[in-house]
């Protein structure tokens, strides 16, 4: 028998980890509900045709495909020959034959959401505000912080072009990270402003080239970006104009005023500045920023990789200097996501939380409240015979009063039971022995102070509930 | 573009369904925690070798296998030829080649749990009490009530032979179904008693044959069972003895006494009776049955299909006469589950909740509390311009007071906004117009009574929170 293992890039979540992850997910869920967003869950398996071609060539390669079932039950020789021919194609290129595989694992939450909206367009009340928290799977090479199964957590609004939606999503970020105790900065930009930049430097068709280069500013500095711009065919005048844009500093208002002046000849660029400005104004009306640790900063170098974004884009980074981690959230407006499935003209805007990275940071900075990882509050020791029945009665009373409690199920040796209680890290142990049973009381031991006291069951329950 | 769809046998859970499902899952979670059980989550993908051979031949057929990634990137001709040979084997029998597929989707929660315990045996505190609520996948033919992706919800204790564990699990069933408002009967039996039955009729080696036949009593009646017993080679004397056992009626105590007498010559049978009796005694000590709708009934015809059970077995059925549905839960003791992965001698006992069936019954009987399906409590209408900013301020105050609220993001026509609010089924709508803004108040409309009143923002929030 080989030693049992789990697939590379996947994880078991042990009890303590489940509890900490739940703390994050429950926090987000509570905030989404407070903001009137509605929960959606889609199946882990999607039709392969729903997914292929939506994530670029690299994405297609990373989709986990499910082998069709019952292949060995196919009887006709002609059908088998057909299957084998298909198999050769599977081997020869990144080709998916519906005869071999017609289902795949969810790759993100955005495409299933778009598919759901199109399928249910006649029942839904628009604007439709939904949140979704589920695992996704990618056949990426596993490495530190990158898994083959990981959770995404998205909130989107479709069917409204109002920038109040952008502001609401910024508020959700602010409220969530404030609640979690994580100091963050939210960067904001607009694809229209990036389009404007490419127009004013004379390369309106090179918006993606320019933004991809500028997005690397943090990593490679301006000289690196300048080289990359050159390689992508931007001339010196254009590069110099971009440097001028990047060099603009000041408050958000000052930066937006300067960008607006720079965009004098670009309607798109001016529209981009306006939509950032209006989003921030709505956000200021809606978010009470007093004393919080969230800053929202206009950042013209922010690009966001996904090319379906068309308006405001945002990204969240942790500002604690101890933390070396990329973005822990991001999103933006897309004008035509459901168009992929035949429903045109429905504008949407959404954000995503990087739950795994948020978990890693919070764990590193010890930000989880201590009670999160606690399970049962008390373990009742089992001294057997009549004392065992008395212990069951005490247990019943604890639970009836809402105290999470368990009994050691076997009348094992005292040391063994105490060792178990210690390993479970409970706050208290109850010791119902002969004397306690005869006086209808319990001895209660505080596992942190080591103090032990005898008291009535009712008093013990008050203490445990306190 | 083809019309988007989801794979056969899978489901999207719309917001209302997610909320109702959460009500069930949160209820169970709360009870598991109250009983000191700890949460575990395992990956959706397991190594195929972990799963194959654990669920019988039929089970192996129903496992969803994941195609290995990067097959088309294999360059060496020899490797390709090997792969094609493997493919022929995949076609010719229910054969899994690690070259073609080495991962599969979780088929149940029990095997991953056993695998986890073996992998983490040195860190865990035994007895280890865990619960797990996750989806599983089976390539079964979809039909009403049977899905290819569905949720399981299990609680198990490993590392203790005490029958207190059986009693605790019975209590969890009782508390869960009482809380959910579902009237149920829990049937209890023991594999040892079934072994005893086969011994006293003279066929100690035919325990499975006899139990499979007797398990059909509800469906085909005694004459059908008698025929099946004959077909399985049980003689008339044996059949008559089994009939005698089945005909025993009375209270649990009376039945157990009669079974004990019947088992006079079978140590195994007597042990079975004893373990049922002791489990019920512990249960009586632990569960406060006053006024509840749960009965626990000894039922010697109960078999439970899975052949890893070795001791007490249980099954839950809904007793509402409107409900035509098989079991909605079941479980039992297994003496050597982790032995499959090389860890011998660890006894376990567990139960499972059929979440999908519980959902269907509760939906049919309208047992979900009304507030479960409610999302935002109030929608704030948007009259544009200055009123929009005032509406954002009202919205901010609602949320700060914990009222789930949303604003209609666009200053659309009044009728359109009201139609949206109506479709969302909110309790209240706030109408912050010129007059309200100038007097720092809101008009609040009750969507059920139709009544509309003007009041201060603070009073409106009190009303919404009431």
CSV table of N, CA, C and O in Angstrom, one decimal, chain A residues 1 6 11-15 19 22 29 33-35 38-39 41 43-44 61 65 67 69 72-73 84 87-88 91 93 115-116 123-124 126-127 129 131 148-149 160 162 168 282 286 340 388 392 396 399 404-406 409-410 420 423-424, chain B residues 1 6 11-15 19 22 33-35 38-39 41 43-44 61 65 67 69 72-73 84 87-88 91 93 115-116 123-124 126-127 129 131 149 160 162 168 282 286 340 342 388 392 396 399 404-406 409-410 420 423-424:
chain,number,residue,atom,x,y,z
A,1,UNK,N,0.8,-1.2,0.0
A,1,UNK,CA,0.0,0.0,0.0
A,1,UNK,C,0.9,1.3,0.0
A,1,UNK,O,1.7,1.4,0.8
A,6,UNK,N,-2.1,13.8,-1.3
A,6,UNK,CA,-3.1,14.6,-2.1
A,6,UNK,C,-2.4,15.2,-3.3
A,6,UNK,O,-1.2,15.3,-3.3
A,11,UNK,N,-4.8,21.4,-1.1
A,11,UNK,CA,-4.5,21.4,0.4
A,11,UNK,C,-5.7,20.8,1.1
A,11,UNK,O,-6.9,21.0,0.7
A,12,UNK,N,-5.4,20.1,2.2
A,12,UNK,CA,-6.4,19.9,3.2
A,12,UNK,C,-6.5,21.1,4.1
A,12,UNK,O,-5.4,21.6,4.5
A,13,UNK,N,-7.7,21.5,4.5
A,13,UNK,CA,-7.8,22.6,5.5
A,13,UNK,C,-8.1,21.9,6.8
A,13,UNK,O,-9.2,21.4,7.0
A,14,UNK,N,-7.2,21.9,7.7
A,14,UNK,CA,-7.4,21.4,9.1
A,14,UNK,C,-8.3,22.3,9.9
A,14,UNK,O,-8.6,23.4,9.5
A,15,UNK,N,-8.9,21.8,11.0
A,15,UNK,CA,-9.9,22.5,11.7
A,15,UNK,C,-9.5,24.0,12.0
A,15,UNK,O,-10.3,24.9,11.7
A,19,UNK,N,-11.5,27.3,10.4
A,19,UNK,CA,-12.1,28.4,11.3
A,19,UNK,C,-11.5,29.7,10.9
A,19,UNK,O,-12.3,30.7,10.8
A,22,UNK,N,-13.0,30.7,7.5
A,22,UNK,CA,-14.4,31.1,7.7
A,22,UNK,C,-14.5,32.5,8.3
A,22,UNK,O,-15.5,33.2,8.0
A,29,UNK,N,-19.0,38.0,3.7
A,29,UNK,CA,-20.4,37.7,3.4
A,29,UNK,C,-21.3,38.7,4.1
A,29,UNK,O,-22.3,39.2,3.6
A,33,UNK,N,-23.9,41.3,2.3
A,33,UNK,CA,-25.4,41.3,2.6
A,33,UNK,C,-25.8,42.7,3.0
A,33,UNK,O,-26.9,43.1,2.7
A,34,UNK,N,-24.9,43.3,3.8
A,34,UNK,CA,-25.3,44.7,4.3
A,34,UNK,C,-25.4,45.6,3.2
A,34,UNK,O,-26.2,46.6,3.2
A,35,UNK,N,-24.7,45.4,2.1
A,35,UNK,CA,-24.7,46.2,0.9
A,35,UNK,C,-25.8,45.8,-0.1
A,35,UNK,O,-25.9,46.3,-1.2
A,38,UNK,N,-26.5,39.8,-3.5
A,38,UNK,CA,-27.2,38.5,-3.3
A,38,UNK,C,-26.2,37.3,-3.6
A,38,UNK,O,-25.5,37.4,-4.6
A,39,UNK,N,-26.3,36.3,-2.9
A,39,UNK,CA,-25.4,35.1,-3.1
A,39,UNK,C,-25.8,34.3,-4.3
A,39,UNK,O,-27.0,34.1,-4.6
A,41,UNK,N,-24.3,30.6,-6.4
A,41,UNK,CA,-23.4,29.5,-6.5
A,41,UNK,C,-23.6,28.7,-7.8
A,41,UNK,O,-24.7,28.4,-8.1
A,43,UNK,N,-22.2,25.5,-10.5
A,43,UNK,CA,-21.5,24.1,-10.3
A,43,UNK,C,-20.0,24.2,-10.6
A,43,UNK,O,-19.5,25.0,-11.3
A,44,UNK,N,-19.3,23.2,-10.0
A,44,UNK,CA,-17.9,23.1,-10.2
A,44,UNK,C,-17.6,22.7,-11.6
A,44,UNK,O,-16.6,23.2,-12.2
A,61,UNK,N,-5.0,26.4,-21.8
A,61,UNK,CA,-4.1,25.4,-21.5
A,61,UNK,C,-4.2,24.9,-20.0
A,61,UNK,O,-3.9,23.8,-19.6
A,65,UNK,N,-9.7,19.5,-17.5
A,65,UNK,CA,-10.8,18.8,-18.2
A,65,UNK,C,-11.2,17.5,-17.7
A,65,UNK,O,-10.3,16.7,-17.2
A,67,UNK,N,-12.5,13.7,-18.0
A,67,UNK,CA,-12.7,12.6,-19.0
A,67,UNK,C,-14.1,12.2,-19.0
A,67,UNK,O,-14.8,12.0,-18.0
A,69,UNK,N,-17.3,9.9,-19.1
A,69,UNK,CA,-17.4,8.6,-18.4
A,69,UNK,C,-18.0,7.6,-19.4
A,69,UNK,O,-18.6,7.9,-20.4
A,72,UNK,N,-15.4,3.1,-21.9
A,72,UNK,CA,-15.1,1.6,-22.1
A,72,UNK,C,-16.4,0.8,-22.4
A,72,UNK,O,-16.3,-0.3,-22.7
A,73,UNK,N,-17.5,1.5,-22.2
A,73,UNK,CA,-18.8,0.8,-22.5
A,73,UNK,C,-19.2,0.9,-24.0
A,73,UNK,O,-20.2,0.4,-24.4
A,84,UNK,N,-10.5,6.9,-31.0
A,84,UNK,CA,-9.0,6.8,-31.1
A,84,UNK,C,-8.4,7.9,-32.0
A,84,UNK,O,-7.4,8.5,-31.7
A,87,UNK,N,-8.4,11.0,-30.0
A,87,UNK,CA,-7.4,10.9,-29.0
A,87,UNK,C,-6.0,11.4,-29.6
A,87,UNK,O,-5.3,12.1,-28.9
A,88,UNK,N,-5.8,11.0,-30.8
A,88,UNK,CA,-4.5,11.4,-31.5
A,88,UNK,C,-4.5,13.0,-31.6
A,88,UNK,O,-3.5,13.6,-31.4
A,91,UNK,N,-3.6,14.5,-28.3
A,91,UNK,CA,-2.1,14.4,-28.1
A,91,UNK,C,-1.4,15.4,-29.0
A,91,UNK,O,-0.3,15.9,-28.6
A,93,UNK,N,-2.3,18.5,-30.2
A,93,UNK,CA,-2.4,19.9,-29.9
A,93,UNK,C,-3.3,20.1,-28.7
A,93,UNK,O,-4.0,19.2,-28.3
A,115,UNK,N,-22.5,33.6,-17.7
A,115,UNK,CA,-23.4,32.5,-18.3
A,115,UNK,C,-24.7,32.4,-17.5
A,115,UNK,O,-25.8,32.3,-18.1
A,116,UNK,N,-24.6,32.6,-16.2
A,116,UNK,CA,-25.9,32.5,-15.4
A,116,UNK,C,-26.8,33.7,-15.7
A,116,UNK,O,-28.0,33.5,-15.9
A,123,UNK,N,-35.7,36.3,-15.6
A,123,UNK,CA,-36.2,36.3,-14.2
A,123,UNK,C,-35.5,37.3,-13.3
A,123,UNK,O,-36.1,37.7,-12.3
A,124,UNK,N,-34.3,37.7,-13.7
A,124,UNK,CA,-33.6,38.6,-12.8
A,124,UNK,C,-34.1,40.0,-12.7
A,124,UNK,O,-34.6,40.5,-13.7
A,126,UNK,N,-32.9,43.6,-12.7
A,126,UNK,CA,-31.7,44.4,-13.0
A,126,UNK,C,-31.8,45.8,-12.4
A,126,UNK,O,-32.9,46.4,-12.4
A,127,UNK,N,-30.7,46.4,-11.9
A,127,UNK,CA,-29.4,45.9,-11.8
A,127,UNK,C,-29.3,44.7,-10.8
A,127,UNK,O,-29.9,44.7,-9.8
A,129,UNK,N,-27.1,42.5,-8.5
A,129,UNK,CA,-25.9,42.6,-7.6
A,129,UNK,C,-25.7,41.3,-7.0
A,129,UNK,O,-26.5,40.8,-6.1
A,131,UNK,N,-22.9,38.3,-5.2
A,131,UNK,CA,-21.6,37.9,-4.7
A,131,UNK,C,-21.5,36.4,-4.8
A,131,UNK,O,-22.5,35.7,-4.8
A,148,UNK,N,-3.4,24.9,-7.1
A,148,UNK,CA,-4.3,24.4,-8.3
A,148,UNK,C,-5.7,24.4,-7.9
A,148,UNK,O,-6.6,24.4,-8.8
A,149,UNK,N,-6.0,24.4,-6.6
A,149,UNK,CA,-7.4,24.7,-6.1
A,149,UNK,C,-7.3,25.8,-5.2
A,149,UNK,O,-6.6,25.8,-4.2
A,160,UNK,N,-26.3,48.4,-14.8
A,160,UNK,CA,-26.3,49.8,-14.4
A,160,UNK,C,-25.0,50.4,-14.8
A,160,UNK,O,-23.9,49.8,-14.5
A,162,UNK,N,-24.3,53.5,-13.6
A,162,UNK,CA,-24.0,54.5,-12.6
A,162,UNK,C,-22.7,54.3,-11.9
A,162,UNK,O,-22.4,53.2,-11.5
A,168,UNK,N,-19.7,52.1,-4.4
A,168,UNK,CA,-20.2,51.0,-3.5
A,168,UNK,C,-19.1,49.9,-3.3
A,168,UNK,O,-18.9,49.5,-2.2
A,282,UNK,N,-18.6,60.1,-5.1
A,282,UNK,CA,-19.6,59.2,-4.5
A,282,UNK,C,-19.1,58.5,-3.3
A,282,UNK,O,-19.8,58.3,-2.3
A,286,UNK,N,-20.3,58.3,0.7
A,286,UNK,CA,-20.8,57.0,1.2
A,286,UNK,C,-20.0,56.4,2.3
A,286,UNK,O,-20.5,55.7,3.1
A,340,UNK,N,-20.4,37.8,-24.6
A,340,UNK,CA,-19.8,36.5,-25.0
A,340,UNK,C,-20.8,35.4,-25.1
A,340,UNK,O,-20.6,34.4,-25.8
A,388,UNK,N,-20.0,8.6,35.1
A,388,UNK,CA,-20.1,8.8,33.6
A,388,UNK,C,-21.5,9.4,33.3
A,388,UNK,O,-21.7,10.3,32.6
A,392,UNK,N,-22.7,12.9,31.8
A,392,UNK,CA,-23.6,13.1,30.6
A,392,UNK,C,-24.7,14.2,31.0
A,392,UNK,O,-25.1,15.0,30.2
A,396,UNK,N,-25.3,17.6,29.1
A,396,UNK,CA,-26.6,18.0,28.6
A,396,UNK,C,-27.0,19.5,29.0
A,396,UNK,O,-27.4,20.3,28.2
A,399,UNK,N,-24.8,22.1,27.1
A,399,UNK,CA,-25.3,22.4,25.7
A,399,UNK,C,-26.6,23.1,25.7
A,399,UNK,O,-26.8,24.0,24.8
A,404,UNK,N,-20.6,25.3,24.0
A,404,UNK,CA,-20.0,24.2,23.2
A,404,UNK,C,-19.2,23.3,24.1
A,404,UNK,O,-18.2,23.7,24.7
A,405,UNK,N,-19.6,22.0,24.2
A,405,UNK,CA,-19.0,21.2,25.2
A,405,UNK,C,-18.9,19.8,24.6
A,405,UNK,O,-19.6,19.3,23.7
A,406,UNK,N,-17.9,19.0,25.1
A,406,UNK,CA,-17.8,17.6,24.8
A,406,UNK,C,-17.4,16.8,26.0
A,406,UNK,O,-16.8,17.3,26.9
A,409,UNK,N,-15.1,10.4,25.6
A,409,UNK,CA,-16.1,9.3,25.5
A,409,UNK,C,-15.7,8.0,26.3
A,409,UNK,O,-16.6,7.2,26.6
A,410,UNK,N,-14.5,7.8,26.6
A,410,UNK,CA,-14.0,6.6,27.3
A,410,UNK,C,-13.6,7.0,28.7
A,410,UNK,O,-13.0,8.0,28.9
A,420,UNK,N,-5.4,14.9,26.2
A,420,UNK,CA,-6.3,15.2,25.1
A,420,UNK,C,-6.8,16.6,25.2
A,420,UNK,O,-6.8,17.4,24.3
A,423,UNK,N,-4.3,19.1,24.3
A,423,UNK,CA,-4.0,19.2,22.9
A,423,UNK,C,-5.1,19.9,22.1
A,423,UNK,O,-4.9,20.5,21.1
A,424,UNK,N,-6.3,19.8,22.7
A,424,UNK,CA,-7.5,20.5,22.0
A,424,UNK,C,-7.5,22.0,22.4
A,424,UNK,O,-8.3,22.7,21.8
B,1,UNK,N,-23.2,31.4,-32.1
B,1,UNK,CA,-23.0,31.1,-30.7
B,1,UNK,C,-24.1,30.2,-30.1
B,1,UNK,O,-25.3,30.5,-30.3
B,6,UNK,N,-25.6,24.4,-18.6
B,6,UNK,CA,-24.8,23.8,-17.6
B,6,UNK,C,-24.8,22.2,-17.8
B,6,UNK,O,-25.8,21.7,-18.4
B,11,UNK,N,-26.4,22.0,-11.0
B,11,UNK,CA,-27.4,23.1,-10.8
B,11,UNK,C,-26.7,24.4,-10.5
B,11,UNK,O,-25.7,24.4,-9.8
B,12,UNK,N,-27.3,25.5,-10.9
B,12,UNK,CA,-27.0,26.8,-10.4
B,12,UNK,C,-27.9,27.0,-9.1
B,12,UNK,O,-29.0,26.7,-9.2
B,13,UNK,N,-27.3,27.5,-8.1
B,13,UNK,CA,-28.1,27.8,-6.9
B,13,UNK,C,-28.3,29.3,-6.9
B,13,UNK,O,-27.4,30.1,-6.7
B,14,UNK,N,-29.6,29.7,-7.2
B,14,UNK,CA,-29.9,31.1,-7.3
B,14,UNK,C,-29.9,31.7,-5.9
B,14,UNK,O,-29.9,30.9,-4.9
B,15,UNK,N,-30.0,33.0,-5.7
B,15,UNK,CA,-29.8,33.6,-4.4
B,15,UNK,C,-30.8,33.0,-3.3
B,15,UNK,O,-30.4,32.7,-2.2
B,19,UNK,N,-29.7,30.9,0.0
B,19,UNK,CA,-30.0,31.3,1.4
B,19,UNK,C,-30.7,30.2,2.2
B,19,UNK,O,-30.4,29.9,3.3
B,22,UNK,N,-28.2,27.6,3.0
B,22,UNK,CA,-27.3,28.0,4.1
B,22,UNK,C,-28.0,27.9,5.4
B,22,UNK,O,-27.4,27.6,6.4
B,33,UNK,N,-20.7,22.2,16.2
B,33,UNK,CA,-19.8,23.0,17.0
B,33,UNK,C,-20.2,22.9,18.5
B,33,UNK,O,-19.4,22.7,19.4
B,34,UNK,N,-21.5,22.9,18.8
B,34,UNK,CA,-22.0,22.8,20.1
B,34,UNK,C,-21.6,21.5,20.7
B,34,UNK,O,-21.4,21.3,21.9
B,35,UNK,N,-21.5,20.5,19.9
B,35,UNK,CA,-21.1,19.1,20.3
B,35,UNK,C,-19.6,18.9,20.3
B,35,UNK,O,-19.1,17.8,20.5
B,38,UNK,N,-15.1,19.2,15.1
B,38,UNK,CA,-14.2,20.2,14.5
B,38,UNK,C,-14.4,20.1,12.9
B,38,UNK,O,-14.5,19.0,12.4
B,39,UNK,N,-14.3,21.3,12.3
B,39,UNK,CA,-14.5,21.3,10.8
B,39,UNK,C,-13.3,20.8,10.1
B,39,UNK,O,-12.1,21.1,10.4
B,41,UNK,N,-11.9,20.4,5.8
B,41,UNK,CA,-12.2,20.5,4.4
B,41,UNK,C,-11.1,19.9,3.6
B,41,UNK,O,-9.9,20.1,3.9
B,43,UNK,N,-9.6,18.7,-0.5
B,43,UNK,CA,-9.7,19.2,-1.8
B,43,UNK,C,-10.7,18.4,-2.7
B,43,UNK,O,-11.0,17.3,-2.4
B,44,UNK,N,-11.2,19.1,-3.7
B,44,UNK,CA,-12.2,18.5,-4.6
B,44,UNK,C,-11.5,17.4,-5.4
B,44,UNK,O,-12.1,16.4,-5.7
B,61,UNK,N,-16.8,2.9,-11.5
B,61,UNK,CA,-17.4,3.4,-12.8
B,61,UNK,C,-17.9,4.8,-12.7
B,61,UNK,O,-18.0,5.5,-13.7
B,65,UNK,N,-13.2,11.3,-13.6
B,65,UNK,CA,-11.7,11.4,-13.7
B,65,UNK,C,-11.3,12.6,-14.5
B,65,UNK,O,-11.9,13.0,-15.4
B,67,UNK,N,-8.7,14.6,-16.8
B,67,UNK,CA,-7.7,14.3,-17.9
B,67,UNK,C,-6.4,15.0,-17.5
B,67,UNK,O,-6.4,16.2,-17.1
B,69,UNK,N,-3.1,17.2,-17.7
B,69,UNK,CA,-2.9,18.3,-18.5
B,69,UNK,C,-1.6,18.2,-19.2
B,69,UNK,O,-0.7,17.5,-18.8
B,72,UNK,N,-0.6,17.3,-24.9
B,72,UNK,CA,-0.2,17.7,-26.2
B,72,UNK,C,1.3,18.2,-26.3
B,72,UNK,O,1.8,18.5,-27.3
B,73,UNK,N,1.8,18.5,-25.1
B,73,UNK,CA,3.2,19.0,-25.0
B,73,UNK,C,4.2,17.9,-25.0
B,73,UNK,O,5.4,18.2,-25.0
B,84,UNK,N,-0.8,6.3,-26.4
B,84,UNK,CA,-1.9,5.8,-27.3
B,84,UNK,C,-2.3,4.3,-26.9
B,84,UNK,O,-3.4,3.9,-26.9
B,87,UNK,N,-4.4,4.5,-24.0
B,87,UNK,CA,-5.7,5.0,-24.4
B,87,UNK,C,-6.6,3.8,-24.8
B,87,UNK,O,-7.8,3.7,-24.5
B,88,UNK,N,-6.0,2.9,-25.5
B,88,UNK,CA,-6.7,1.7,-26.0
B,88,UNK,C,-7.3,0.9,-24.8
B,88,UNK,O,-8.4,0.4,-24.8
B,91,UNK,N,-10.3,2.6,-23.3
B,91,UNK,CA,-11.4,2.3,-24.1
B,91,UNK,C,-11.9,0.8,-23.9
B,91,UNK,O,-13.1,0.6,-24.0
B,93,UNK,N,-11.6,-1.3,-21.2
B,93,UNK,CA,-12.2,-1.6,-19.9
B,93,UNK,C,-12.2,-0.4,-19.0
B,93,UNK,O,-11.6,0.6,-19.3
B,115,UNK,N,-8.2,9.1,4.7
B,115,UNK,CA,-6.9,9.5,4.1
B,115,UNK,C,-6.3,10.6,5.0
B,115,UNK,O,-5.1,10.6,5.3
B,116,UNK,N,-7.1,11.6,5.3
B,116,UNK,CA,-6.6,12.7,6.1
B,116,UNK,C,-6.1,12.3,7.5
B,116,UNK,O,-5.0,12.7,8.0
B,123,UNK,N,-0.3,14.3,14.4
B,123,UNK,CA,-0.7,15.7,15.0
B,123,UNK,C,-2.0,15.7,15.7
B,123,UNK,O,-2.3,16.5,16.5
B,124,UNK,N,-2.9,14.7,15.3
B,124,UNK,CA,-4.3,14.8,15.8
B,124,UNK,C,-4.4,14.3,17.2
B,124,UNK,O,-3.7,13.4,17.7
B,126,UNK,N,-6.6,12.2,19.5
B,126,UNK,CA,-7.7,11.2,19.4
B,126,UNK,C,-8.4,11.1,20.8
B,126,UNK,O,-7.7,11.2,21.8
B,127,UNK,N,-9.7,10.8,20.8
B,127,UNK,CA,-10.6,10.7,19.7
B,127,UNK,C,-10.7,11.9,18.9
B,127,UNK,O,-10.9,13.0,19.4
B,129,UNK,N,-12.9,14.1,16.5
B,129,UNK,CA,-14.3,14.3,16.1
B,129,UNK,C,-14.3,15.4,15.1
B,129,UNK,O,-14.0,16.6,15.3
B,131,UNK,N,-16.4,17.3,11.5
B,131,UNK,CA,-17.5,17.3,10.6
B,131,UNK,C,-17.0,17.9,9.3
B,131,UNK,O,-16.0,18.6,9.3
B,149,UNK,N,-23.6,16.5,-9.1
B,149,UNK,CA,-22.9,17.3,-8.1
B,149,UNK,C,-23.9,17.5,-6.9
B,149,UNK,O,-25.0,18.1,-7.2
B,160,UNK,N,-12.2,6.0,19.3
B,160,UNK,CA,-12.9,5.6,20.5
B,160,UNK,C,-14.0,4.6,20.2
B,160,UNK,O,-14.7,4.7,19.3
B,162,UNK,N,-16.2,3.8,22.6
B,162,UNK,CA,-17.3,4.0,23.6
B,162,UNK,C,-18.6,4.2,22.8
B,162,UNK,O,-18.7,5.0,21.8
B,168,UNK,N,-24.1,10.3,21.2
B,168,UNK,CA,-23.9,11.7,20.8
B,168,UNK,C,-24.4,12.0,19.3
B,168,UNK,O,-25.0,13.0,19.1
B,282,UNK,N,-27.5,5.6,26.9
B,282,UNK,CA,-26.7,6.8,26.9
B,282,UNK,C,-27.5,8.0,26.2
B,282,UNK,O,-27.5,9.1,26.7
B,286,UNK,N,-28.7,11.7,27.7
B,286,UNK,CA,-28.1,12.9,27.1
B,286,UNK,C,-29.1,13.8,26.3
B,286,UNK,O,-28.9,15.0,26.2
B,340,UNK,N,-7.6,0.8,5.3
B,340,UNK,CA,-7.5,1.0,3.9
B,340,UNK,C,-6.2,1.7,3.5
B,340,UNK,O,-5.6,1.5,2.4
B,342,UNK,N,-3.5,1.9,5.7
B,342,UNK,CA,-2.4,1.4,6.4
B,342,UNK,C,-2.4,1.7,7.9
B,342,UNK,O,-1.4,1.3,8.6
B,388,UNK,N,-29.8,62.6,-4.8
B,388,UNK,CA,-29.0,61.4,-4.9
B,388,UNK,C,-27.9,61.5,-3.8
B,388,UNK,O,-27.7,60.5,-3.1
B,392,UNK,N,-27.5,58.9,-0.6
B,392,UNK,CA,-26.3,58.3,-0.2
B,392,UNK,C,-26.0,58.4,1.3
B,392,UNK,O,-25.5,57.5,2.0
B,396,UNK,N,-25.7,55.5,4.0
B,396,UNK,CA,-24.6,55.4,4.9
B,396,UNK,C,-25.1,55.2,6.4
B,396,UNK,O,-24.6,54.3,7.1
B,399,UNK,N,-26.6,51.6,6.9
B,399,UNK,CA,-25.6,50.5,7.0
B,399,UNK,C,-24.8,50.6,8.3
B,399,UNK,O,-24.5,49.6,9.0
B,404,UNK,N,-29.3,46.1,6.4
B,404,UNK,CA,-28.9,45.7,5.0
B,404,UNK,C,-29.7,46.6,4.1
B,404,UNK,O,-31.0,46.6,4.1
B,405,UNK,N,-29.0,47.4,3.3
B,405,UNK,CA,-29.7,48.4,2.5
B,405,UNK,C,-29.0,48.6,1.2
B,405,UNK,O,-27.8,48.4,1.1
B,406,UNK,N,-29.8,49.0,0.2
B,406,UNK,CA,-29.1,49.4,-1.1
B,406,UNK,C,-29.8,50.6,-1.7
B,406,UNK,O,-30.9,50.9,-1.4
B,409,UNK,N,-29.0,52.5,-8.2
B,409,UNK,CA,-27.9,53.3,-8.5
B,409,UNK,C,-28.1,54.4,-9.6
B,409,UNK,O,-27.3,55.3,-9.7
B,410,UNK,N,-29.2,54.2,-10.4
B,410,UNK,CA,-29.4,55.2,-11.4
B,410,UNK,C,-30.7,56.0,-11.1
B,410,UNK,O,-31.6,55.5,-10.5
B,420,UNK,N,-38.4,47.4,-9.7
B,420,UNK,CA,-37.2,46.7,-9.2
B,420,UNK,C,-37.4,46.3,-7.7
B,420,UNK,O,-37.2,45.2,-7.4
B,423,UNK,N,-39.7,43.5,-7.3
B,423,UNK,CA,-39.2,42.2,-7.8
B,423,UNK,C,-38.2,41.6,-6.7
B,423,UNK,O,-38.0,40.4,-6.5
B,424,UNK,N,-37.5,42.5,-6.0
B,424,UNK,CA,-36.5,42.1,-5.0
B,424,UNK,C,-37.2,41.7,-3.7
B,424,UNK,O,-36.6,41.2,-2.8
